[in-house]
Short mmCIF file of C-alpha atoms in Angstrom, two decimals:
data_model
loop_
_atom_site.label_atom_id
_atom_site.label_comp_id
_atom_site.label_asym_id
_atom_site.label_seq_id
_atom_site.Cartn_x
_atom_site.Cartn_y
_atom_site.Cartn_z
CA UNK A 1 -5.68 -1.63 -17.90
CA UNK A 2 -8.62 0.17 -16.25
CA UNK A 3 -12.06 -0.19 -17.46
CA UNK A 4 -14.95 1.82 -15.99
CA UNK A 5 -18.27 0.61 -17.23
CA UNK A 6 -21.50 2.64 -16.94
CA UNK A 7 -20.42 4.15 -13.67
CA UNK A 8 -22.94 6.26 -11.91
CA UNK A 9 -22.86 7.97 -8.55
CA UNK A 10 -25.45 9.97 -6.77
CA UNK A 11 -25.03 12.05 -3.62
CA UNK A 12 -27.68 13.00 -1.17
CA UNK A 13 -27.35 16.77 -0.24
CA UNK A 14 -29.40 19.01 1.96
CA UNK A 15 -31.11 20.39 -1.24
CA UNK A 16 -31.86 17.09 -2.65
CA UNK A 17 -29.83 14.63 -4.79
CA UNK A 18 -26.80 15.48 -6.81
CA UNK A 19 -25.89 13.25 -9.78
CA UNK A 20 -22.14 13.35 -9.75
CA UNK A 21 -21.50 10.69 -12.33
CA UNK A 22 -23.96 9.51 -15.04
CA UNK A 23 -23.23 6.39 -16.90
CA UNK A 24 -19.68 7.05 -17.48
CA UNK A 25 -17.55 4.49 -19.40
CA UNK A 26 -13.80 4.71 -20.08
CA UNK A 27 -11.15 2.26 -21.04
CA UNK A 28 -7.69 3.21 -20.24
CA UNK A 29 -4.91 1.01 -21.61
CA UNK A 30 -1.91 -0.15 -19.59
CA UNK A 31 0.94 2.32 -19.73
CA UNK A 32 -1.32 5.21 -20.97
CA UNK A 33 -1.28 8.72 -19.66
CA UNK A 34 -4.95 9.72 -19.59
CA UNK A 35 -6.57 13.02 -18.46
CA UNK A 36 -9.95 13.84 -17.11
CA UNK A 37 -10.72 17.38 -17.63
CA UNK A 38 -13.68 19.57 -16.99
CA UNK A 39 -15.00 22.54 -14.98
CA UNK A 40 -15.18 22.22 -11.19
CA UNK A 41 -18.02 20.12 -10.07
CA UNK A 42 -17.93 18.13 -13.38
CA UNK A 43 -17.23 14.90 -11.41
CA UNK A 44 -13.78 14.25 -12.67
CA UNK A 45 -12.30 13.88 -9.02
CA UNK A 46 -15.21 11.45 -8.15
CA UNK A 47 -14.49 9.58 -11.29
CA UNK A 48 -10.85 9.24 -10.40
CA UNK A 49 -11.66 8.03 -6.96
CA UNK A 50 -13.91 5.33 -8.29
CA UNK A 51 -10.77 3.79 -9.81
CA UNK A 52 -9.50 2.77 -6.29
CA UNK A 53 -13.03 2.71 -4.83
CA UNK A 54 -12.36 5.54 -2.43
CA UNK A 55 -15.73 6.38 -3.93
CA UNK A 56 -18.01 3.50 -4.44
CA UNK A 57 -20.30 3.91 -7.48
CA UNK A 58 -23.90 3.15 -7.14
CA UNK A 59 -23.95 1.09 -10.28
CA UNK A 60 -21.46 0.01 -12.93
CA UNK A 61 -18.17 -1.85 -12.88
CA UNK A 62 -14.69 -0.82 -12.11
CA UNK A 63 -12.20 -3.29 -13.64
CA UNK A 64 -8.48 -3.10 -12.99
CA UNK A 65 -6.61 -5.67 -15.12
CA UNK A 66 -9.96 -7.45 -15.79
CA UNK A 67 -10.81 -7.77 -12.09
CA UNK A 68 -13.88 -6.20 -10.81
CA UNK A 69 -12.90 -4.33 -7.77
CA UNK A 70 -16.45 -3.91 -6.55
CA UNK A 71 -16.82 -7.59 -6.07
CA UNK A 72 -13.74 -7.93 -3.77
CA UNK A 73 -13.83 -8.43 -0.12
CA UNK A 74 -12.67 -5.61 1.95
CA UNK A 75 -9.28 -7.25 2.75
CA UNK A 76 -8.81 -8.07 -1.05
CA UNK A 77 -9.56 -4.44 -1.95
CA UNK A 78 -7.11 -3.11 0.54
CA UNK A 79 -4.52 -5.33 -1.08
CA UNK A 80 -5.28 -3.99 -4.64
CA UNK A 81 -5.08 -0.43 -3.47
CA UNK A 82 -1.48 -0.96 -2.51
CA UNK A 83 -0.77 -1.34 -6.24
CA UNK A 84 -2.58 1.85 -7.16
CA UNK A 85 -0.71 4.95 -6.25
CA UNK A 86 -2.36 8.22 -5.67
CA UNK A 87 -1.22 11.82 -5.32
CA UNK A 88 -3.49 14.85 -4.30
CA UNK A 89 -3.87 18.54 -4.75
CA UNK A 90 -2.80 19.21 -1.20
CA UNK A 91 -0.10 16.52 -1.06
CA UNK A 92 -1.60 14.80 2.04
CA UNK A 93 1.66 14.31 3.82
CA UNK A 94 1.79 13.33 7.48
CA UNK A 95 3.06 16.45 9.26
CA UNK A 96 4.53 14.59 12.24
CA UNK A 97 6.51 12.24 10.19
CA UNK A 98 9.79 12.90 8.44
CA UNK A 99 10.09 12.68 4.65
CA UNK A 100 11.50 9.21 5.04
CA UNK A 101 8.53 8.20 7.18
CA UNK A 102 6.11 9.60 4.79
CA UNK A 103 7.50 7.73 1.85
CA UNK A 104 7.72 4.50 3.78
CA UNK A 105 4.08 4.86 4.92
CA UNK A 106 2.59 2.71 2.27
CA UNK A 107 5.29 0.11 2.65
CA UNK A 108 4.78 0.00 6.29
CA UNK A 109 1.10 -0.50 5.75
CA UNK A 110 1.83 -3.29 3.36
CA UNK A 111 4.21 -4.88 6.12
CA UNK A 112 7.21 -4.78 3.74
CA UNK A 113 10.43 -5.75 5.69
CA UNK A 114 12.42 -3.02 7.35
CA UNK A 115 15.53 -3.51 5.29
CA UNK A 116 13.55 -3.54 2.08
CA UNK A 117 11.79 -0.38 3.12
CA UNK A 118 14.92 1.56 3.56
CA UNK A 119 16.21 0.49 0.12
CA UNK A 120 12.96 1.42 -1.61
CA UNK A 121 12.41 4.66 0.17
CA UNK A 122 15.80 6.02 -0.64
CA UNK A 123 15.50 4.86 -4.28
CA UNK A 124 12.05 6.60 -4.61
CA UNK A 125 13.48 9.72 -3.07
CA UNK A 126 16.36 9.64 -5.46
CA UNK A 127 13.97 9.56 -8.47
CA UNK A 128 12.47 12.90 -7.29
CA UNK A 129 15.78 14.27 -6.23
CA UNK A 130 15.00 14.66 -2.55
CA UNK A 131 17.27 11.86 -0.96
CA UNK A 132 19.07 14.55 1.03
CA UNK A 133 15.73 15.63 2.57
CA UNK A 134 14.94 12.29 4.18
CA UNK A 135 15.28 13.40 7.88
CA UNK A 136 13.37 16.75 7.30
CA UNK A 137 9.79 17.27 8.29
CA UNK A 138 7.38 18.45 5.75
CA UNK A 139 7.02 21.87 7.38
CA UNK A 140 10.46 22.58 5.95
CA UNK A 141 9.66 21.78 2.43
CA UNK A 142 8.16 24.04 -0.40
CA UNK A 143 4.83 23.02 -2.05
CA UNK A 144 6.66 21.59 -5.09
CA UNK A 145 8.91 19.50 -2.80
CA UNK A 146 6.01 18.26 -0.83
CA UNK A 147 4.41 17.07 -4.06
CA UNK A 148 7.59 15.34 -5.06
CA UNK A 149 7.66 13.52 -1.66
CA UNK A 150 4.15 12.41 -2.44
CA UNK A 151 5.16 11.09 -5.83
CA UNK A 152 8.06 9.25 -4.18
CA UNK A 153 5.56 7.79 -1.70
CA UNK A 154 3.32 6.65 -4.48
CA UNK A 155 6.12 5.03 -6.60
CA UNK A 156 7.76 3.42 -3.58
CA UNK A 157 4.99 0.77 -3.81
CA UNK A 158 5.96 0.09 -7.38
CA UNK A 159 2.31 0.58 -8.51
CA UNK A 160 0.82 -0.16 -11.93
CA UNK A 161 -1.28 2.83 -11.86
CA UNK A 162 -0.78 6.35 -10.48
CA UNK A 163 -3.99 8.40 -9.81
CA UNK A 164 -3.35 12.12 -9.79
CA UNK A 165 -6.05 14.37 -8.33
CA UNK A 166 -5.33 17.98 -9.34
CA UNK A 167 -1.65 17.59 -8.38
CA UNK A 168 -0.55 20.91 -9.68
CA UNK A 169 -3.44 23.09 -8.75
CA UNK A 170 -1.92 24.35 -5.60
CA UNK A 171 1.37 25.18 -7.24
CA UNK A 172 2.90 27.99 -9.21
CA UNK A 173 3.44 27.61 -12.96
CA UNK A 174 7.24 26.93 -12.61
CA UNK A 175 6.67 24.32 -10.03
CA UNK A 176 3.87 22.83 -11.95
CA UNK A 177 6.28 22.27 -14.86
CA UNK A 178 8.60 20.33 -12.66
CA UNK A 179 5.83 18.21 -11.27
CA UNK A 180 4.59 17.42 -14.75
CA UNK A 181 8.08 16.36 -15.78
CA UNK A 182 8.17 13.97 -12.98
CA UNK A 183 4.69 12.62 -13.93
CA UNK A 184 5.96 12.07 -17.49
CA UNK A 185 9.01 10.27 -16.09
CA UNK A 186 6.80 8.06 -14.10
CA UNK A 187 4.58 7.29 -17.10
CA UNK A 188 7.13 6.96 -19.88
CA UNK A 189 10.29 6.03 -17.90
CA UNK A 190 8.70 3.64 -15.47
CA UNK A 191 5.79 2.44 -17.48
CA UNK A 192 3.16 3.35 -15.05
CA UNK A 193 -0.30 4.13 -16.17
CA UNK A 194 -1.07 7.79 -15.20
CA UNK A 195 -4.48 9.08 -14.79
CA UNK A 196 -4.58 12.86 -14.32
CA UNK A 197 -7.41 14.95 -13.15
CA UNK A 198 -7.07 18.57 -13.75
CA UNK A 199 -8.91 21.69 -14.72
CA UNK A 200 -5.71 23.04 -16.34
CA UNK A 201 -5.57 22.41 -20.04
CA UNK A 202 -1.82 23.04 -20.02
CA UNK A 203 -1.23 20.22 -17.53
CA UNK A 204 -3.21 17.68 -19.55
CA UNK A 205 -1.55 18.83 -22.70
CA UNK A 206 1.80 18.27 -21.25
CA UNK A 207 1.24 14.75 -19.83
CA UNK A 208 -1.62 13.08 -21.53
CA UNK A 209 -2.15 11.16 -24.66
CA UNK A 210 -5.87 11.11 -24.42
CA UNK A 211 -8.19 13.43 -22.46
CA UNK A 212 -11.75 12.71 -21.52
CA UNK A 213 -13.91 15.80 -21.25
CA UNK A 214 -16.49 15.72 -18.40
CA UNK A 215 -19.57 17.92 -17.96
CA UNK A 216 -22.00 17.71 -15.16
CA UNK A 217 -21.32 14.09 -14.52
CA UNK A 218 -21.25 12.90 -18.01
CA UNK A 219 -18.32 12.07 -20.37
CA UNK A 220 -18.77 14.43 -23.30
CA UNK A 221 -15.97 13.10 -25.49
CA UNK A 222 -12.49 11.67 -25.53
CA UNK A 223 -9.86 13.85 -27.34
CA UNK A 224 -6.72 12.29 -28.82
CA UNK A 225 -3.95 14.71 -27.92
CA UNK A 226 -1.59 12.89 -30.25
CA UNK A 227 -3.31 14.19 -33.41
CA UNK A 228 -1.54 17.07 -35.11
CA UNK A 229 -4.83 18.89 -35.38
CA UNK A 230 -7.00 18.49 -32.24
CA UNK A 231 -10.62 18.93 -33.25
CA UNK A 232 -12.95 18.58 -30.29
CA UNK A 233 -16.55 18.32 -31.27
CA UNK A 234 -18.40 19.56 -28.12
CA UNK A 235 -18.77 23.12 -27.24
CA UNK A 236 -17.25 22.60 -23.78
CA UNK A 237 -14.17 20.95 -25.23
CA UNK A 238 -13.60 23.69 -27.67
CA UNK A 239 -13.94 26.15 -24.86
CA UNK A 240 -11.42 24.23 -22.67
CA UNK A 241 -9.06 23.76 -25.55
CA UNK A 242 -9.40 27.43 -26.69
CA UNK A 243 -11.08 27.49 -30.06
CA UNK A 244 -10.19 23.92 -30.91
CA UNK A 245 -6.53 25.02 -30.46
CA UNK A 246 -3.89 23.32 -32.40
CA UNK A 247 -0.79 22.32 -30.40
CA UNK B 1 2.64 31.68 59.35
CA UNK B 2 5.83 29.66 58.44
CA UNK B 3 5.92 28.19 61.73
CA UNK B 4 2.27 26.84 61.43
CA UNK B 5 2.98 25.46 57.97
CA UNK B 6 6.14 23.74 59.19
CA UNK B 7 4.07 22.25 61.95
CA UNK B 8 1.44 20.99 59.48
CA UNK B 9 4.12 19.84 56.96
CA UNK B 10 3.47 16.02 57.58
CA UNK B 11 -0.29 16.56 56.89
CA UNK B 12 0.34 18.63 53.85
CA UNK B 13 2.71 15.99 52.54
CA UNK B 14 0.08 13.34 53.08
CA UNK B 15 -2.61 15.46 51.38
CA UNK B 16 -0.37 16.05 48.38
CA UNK B 17 0.42 12.34 48.06
CA UNK B 18 -3.26 11.62 48.24
CA UNK B 19 -4.04 14.22 45.49
CA UNK B 20 -1.25 12.71 43.28
CA UNK B 21 -2.57 9.19 43.90
CA UNK B 22 -6.07 10.32 42.81
CA UNK B 23 -4.80 12.21 39.70
CA UNK B 24 -2.61 9.36 38.60
CA UNK B 25 -5.34 6.70 38.63
CA UNK B 26 -8.04 9.12 37.41
CA UNK B 27 -5.93 10.30 34.43
CA UNK B 28 -4.78 6.65 33.80
CA UNK B 29 -8.26 5.15 33.72
CA UNK B 30 -9.68 8.17 31.85
CA UNK B 31 -7.07 7.67 29.14
CA UNK B 32 -7.45 3.89 28.91
CA UNK B 33 -11.24 4.22 28.53
CA UNK B 34 -11.45 7.63 27.00
CA UNK B 35 -9.02 7.29 24.17
CA UNK B 36 -10.70 4.18 22.65
CA UNK B 37 -14.12 5.54 23.29
CA UNK B 38 -13.18 8.96 21.68
CA UNK B 39 -11.72 7.06 18.71
CA UNK B 40 -14.79 5.00 18.33
CA UNK B 41 -16.91 8.22 18.38
CA UNK B 42 -14.71 9.65 15.71
CA UNK B 43 -14.84 6.49 13.51
CA UNK B 44 -18.61 6.04 13.62
CA UNK B 45 -19.61 9.58 13.53
CA UNK B 46 -21.72 10.50 10.33
CA UNK B 47 -19.40 11.01 7.30
CA UNK B 48 -16.54 9.32 8.92
CA UNK B 49 -14.32 6.17 8.17
CA UNK B 50 -16.97 3.60 9.29
CA UNK B 51 -20.14 5.46 9.80
CA UNK B 52 -22.70 3.92 12.18
CA UNK B 53 -25.30 6.58 12.66
CA UNK B 54 -27.49 4.68 15.17
CA UNK B 55 -24.66 3.53 17.55
CA UNK B 56 -23.12 6.96 17.31
CA UNK B 57 -26.40 8.72 18.44
CA UNK B 58 -26.65 6.35 21.43
CA UNK B 59 -23.07 6.73 22.49
CA UNK B 60 -22.99 10.41 21.93
CA UNK B 61 -26.14 10.77 24.17
CA UNK B 62 -24.50 8.48 26.93
CA UNK B 63 -21.30 10.63 26.87
CA UNK B 64 -23.44 13.76 27.17
CA UNK B 65 -25.52 12.38 30.06
CA UNK B 66 -22.50 11.32 32.11
CA UNK B 67 -20.75 14.66 31.42
CA UNK B 68 -23.87 16.67 32.54
CA UNK B 69 -23.80 15.15 36.00
CA UNK B 70 -22.45 17.66 38.47
CA UNK B 71 -19.45 15.77 40.02
CA UNK B 72 -20.88 15.87 43.66
CA UNK B 73 -24.09 14.34 42.52
CA UNK B 74 -22.43 11.68 40.41
CA UNK B 75 -20.19 10.80 43.35
CA UNK B 76 -23.14 10.23 45.54
CA UNK B 77 -25.29 8.57 42.95
CA UNK B 78 -22.85 5.78 42.22
CA UNK B 79 -21.99 4.97 45.89
CA UNK B 80 -23.49 1.45 45.67
CA UNK B 81 -21.33 0.87 42.46
CA UNK B 82 -18.26 2.12 44.18
CA UNK B 83 -18.88 0.04 47.33
CA UNK B 84 -19.21 -3.03 45.04
CA UNK B 85 -16.00 -2.28 43.27
CA UNK B 86 -13.73 -1.11 46.01
CA UNK B 87 -15.58 -2.61 49.08
CA UNK B 88 -16.04 0.82 50.63
CA UNK B 89 -17.53 4.12 49.52
CA UNK B 90 -15.18 6.00 51.64
CA UNK B 91 -11.45 6.92 51.31
CA UNK B 92 -9.02 8.03 48.63
CA UNK B 93 -9.37 4.80 46.56
CA UNK B 94 -13.14 5.04 46.56
CA UNK B 95 -13.01 8.70 45.27
CA UNK B 96 -11.08 7.39 42.16
CA UNK B 97 -14.19 5.56 40.88
CA UNK B 98 -16.50 8.62 40.37
CA UNK B 99 -13.55 10.76 39.37
CA UNK B 100 -12.68 8.18 36.58
CA UNK B 101 -16.35 7.75 35.58
CA UNK B 102 -16.58 11.53 35.24
CA UNK B 103 -13.19 12.00 33.49
CA UNK B 104 -13.44 9.22 30.95
CA UNK B 105 -16.25 10.75 28.73
CA UNK B 106 -14.70 14.17 29.07
CA UNK B 107 -11.39 12.69 27.80
CA UNK B 108 -13.38 10.91 25.04
CA UNK B 109 -15.07 14.04 23.93
CA UNK B 110 -11.69 15.84 23.71
CA UNK B 111 -10.05 13.02 21.84
CA UNK B 112 -12.88 12.95 19.33
CA UNK B 113 -12.46 16.64 18.76
CA UNK B 114 -8.72 16.25 18.30
CA UNK B 115 -9.19 13.49 15.81
CA UNK B 116 -11.78 15.56 13.86
CA UNK B 117 -9.05 18.27 13.57
CA UNK B 118 -6.56 15.84 11.90
CA UNK B 119 -6.20 16.58 8.26
CA UNK B 120 -8.89 14.52 6.33
CA UNK B 121 -6.47 14.53 3.52
CA UNK B 122 -4.05 12.37 5.49
CA UNK B 123 -6.83 9.89 6.32
CA UNK B 124 -7.69 9.79 2.61
CA UNK B 125 -4.12 9.18 1.67
CA UNK B 126 -4.03 6.26 4.10
CA UNK B 127 -7.21 4.83 2.69
CA UNK B 128 -5.73 5.14 -0.84
CA UNK B 129 -2.67 3.08 0.04
CA UNK B 130 -4.89 0.32 1.46
CA UNK B 131 -4.51 1.02 5.11
CA UNK B 132 -7.06 -0.87 7.39
CA UNK B 133 -9.22 1.06 9.82
CA UNK B 134 -6.79 -0.04 12.68
CA UNK B 135 -3.69 1.15 10.78
CA UNK B 136 -5.43 4.43 10.03
CA UNK B 137 -6.08 5.00 13.75
CA UNK B 138 -2.55 4.15 14.87
CA UNK B 139 -0.43 5.34 11.99
CA UNK B 140 -2.45 8.39 11.03
CA UNK B 141 -4.86 9.61 13.63
CA UNK B 142 -2.82 9.05 16.77
CA UNK B 143 0.52 10.28 15.11
CA UNK B 144 -1.09 13.47 13.69
CA UNK B 145 -3.24 13.96 16.72
CA UNK B 146 -0.67 13.28 19.41
CA UNK B 147 0.00 16.75 20.59
CA UNK B 148 -3.80 17.41 20.72
CA UNK B 149 -4.13 14.32 22.88
CA UNK B 150 -1.49 15.51 25.23
CA UNK B 151 -3.37 18.83 25.36
CA UNK B 152 -6.53 16.89 26.28
CA UNK B 153 -4.88 15.02 29.01
CA UNK B 154 -3.41 18.40 30.46
CA UNK B 155 -6.89 19.91 30.41
CA UNK B 156 -8.45 16.79 32.09
CA UNK B 157 -5.62 16.90 34.82
CA UNK B 158 -6.21 20.43 35.61
CA UNK B 159 -9.99 20.15 35.85
CA UNK B 160 -9.93 17.00 37.87
CA UNK B 161 -7.35 18.45 40.29
CA UNK B 162 -10.23 20.81 41.09
CA UNK B 163 -12.79 18.00 41.23
CA UNK B 164 -10.57 15.97 43.51
CA UNK B 165 -11.04 18.64 46.22
CA UNK B 166 -14.58 17.49 46.59
CA UNK B 167 -13.17 14.13 47.66
CA UNK B 168 -12.93 15.33 51.22
CA UNK B 169 -16.63 14.89 51.64
CA UNK B 170 -16.25 11.11 51.41
CA UNK B 171 -13.02 10.94 53.37
CA UNK B 172 -10.93 10.95 50.25
CA UNK B 173 -8.33 13.40 51.58
CA UNK B 174 -6.15 15.32 49.26
CA UNK B 175 -4.90 18.95 49.24
CA UNK B 176 -8.38 20.41 48.70
CA UNK B 177 -9.73 18.50 51.66
CA UNK B 178 -6.84 19.74 53.76
CA UNK B 179 -7.53 23.30 52.71
CA UNK B 180 -11.18 23.09 53.80
CA UNK B 181 -10.41 21.28 57.15
CA UNK B 182 -7.61 23.57 58.21
CA UNK B 183 -8.20 26.89 56.39
CA UNK B 184 -11.99 26.89 56.63
CA UNK B 185 -13.24 24.86 59.53
CA UNK B 186 -10.37 25.83 61.88
CA UNK B 187 -10.27 29.42 60.68
CA UNK B 188 -6.74 29.44 59.65
CA UNK B 189 -6.62 31.81 56.65
CA UNK B 190 -2.84 31.69 56.37
CA UNK B 191 -3.16 27.87 55.89
CA UNK B 192 -5.86 28.34 53.37
CA UNK B 193 -3.85 30.89 51.35
CA UNK B 194 -0.75 28.68 51.48
CA UNK B 195 -2.86 25.75 50.25
CA UNK B 196 -4.37 27.65 47.42
CA UNK B 197 -1.07 28.91 46.36
CA UNK B 198 0.28 25.30 46.43
CA UNK B 199 -2.61 24.33 44.11
CA UNK B 200 -1.93 27.19 41.74
CA UNK B 201 1.68 26.13 41.60
CA UNK B 202 0.58 22.55 40.87
CA UNK B 203 -1.67 23.68 38.02
CA UNK B 204 1.11 25.78 36.55
CA UNK B 205 3.49 22.79 36.62
CA UNK B 206 0.88 20.53 35.01
CA UNK B 207 0.08 23.12 32.30
CA UNK B 208 3.71 23.82 31.60
CA UNK B 209 4.77 20.26 31.38
CA UNK B 210 1.79 19.52 29.11
CA UNK B 211 2.67 22.40 26.89
CA UNK B 212 6.30 21.44 26.52
CA UNK B 213 5.50 17.87 25.68
CA UNK B 214 2.80 18.88 23.18
CA UNK B 215 5.09 21.26 21.60
CA UNK B 216 7.82 18.66 21.25
CA UNK B 217 5.55 16.26 19.57
CA UNK B 218 4.17 18.77 17.05
CA UNK B 219 6.06 19.01 13.92
CA UNK B 220 3.61 21.04 11.88
CA UNK B 221 5.37 24.28 12.06
#
């Protein structure tokens, strides 16, 4: 369960201040697949990064399972982050580490025992179908494979939540479909809450139950993708969904 | 020419050993002081992991000040300090003090640059899994920047091989000092040419070894 309450964030830029988030509130139930969509600069990535406090809001509350992360000590916060996985647009693998060492990275950070690490890394790599690439360096992998390694890295920690920051934006349509399949597997098969930031409607449609539409730092509306007839009210949402498009 | 060189072989040997001795300690001290200092500069620079603008500006200026001293002037300026540390301001060991003081901030600056080049995404990933600053430094920055750090050490070695030739002025010896004493003061151009050739070969070796090690450590391509 993730609750963002009246989250606001302002950046100081050379040309003045930029209101990245204005009074955004969302409640994401455990096990949900939730999307944040909007045009670039809408604040969706900033909002996502507020969930694990990579970005600290100026005001508001960030509650994960009822606990206000903003009130935790640094040490406590680092512990909580271990249970919130994250994947990125550019995969963010360590180039000088093998696939195995990339997946074991969060486990090593959390000081998991060596024999345990081996078991969990191989199990995670198995989930994404890359167990045979454990000894390779990322340079030998395709973009899609790199993102699968990143997914394995995230699930190796057995997180409750997986944050996805534009995970398919650097990939071709075919590879995108594969990655989205894995995200669904993580969500439905493993019961992990998935929060997906994307500007691609198709990706959100594929994975998410509910989508929050963001525009210039504000949450415009939440759209239930489960309805047979999606009827977004806002102009932006209608534009993003393509004329209120039925699925 | 060969005869004269063979005649001088013991002196050349001694000079080379002195040079190696100076290089070894200078590089060692520069690394031990420069790597943490460079890391600190990276960490506290504006926009970085633990930004401390004020301290950064002070350290940044300090590094620049030491780096702007011409080596010869620095060597003379810190003679009292050297004497206090080593007990003498003359000799090979005494030269290591100004060499190290000059090399450390150079090394620090290079390390800072290397760490800036490390993919910010990797640092962000490490933060997202709850890595502490120390873990980010050791497990991400040094691992991803290791070939760059080797490159920095190579550059420092080459430029301080050249600085160490000034050592002769305070009785530090070394191969550069040998070249001046025999090649220049005694008008023995063959000896000078031979010594310069020797230094060129030394630089080539340092550079080649550095490149091979850096390449072996770099798995990006």
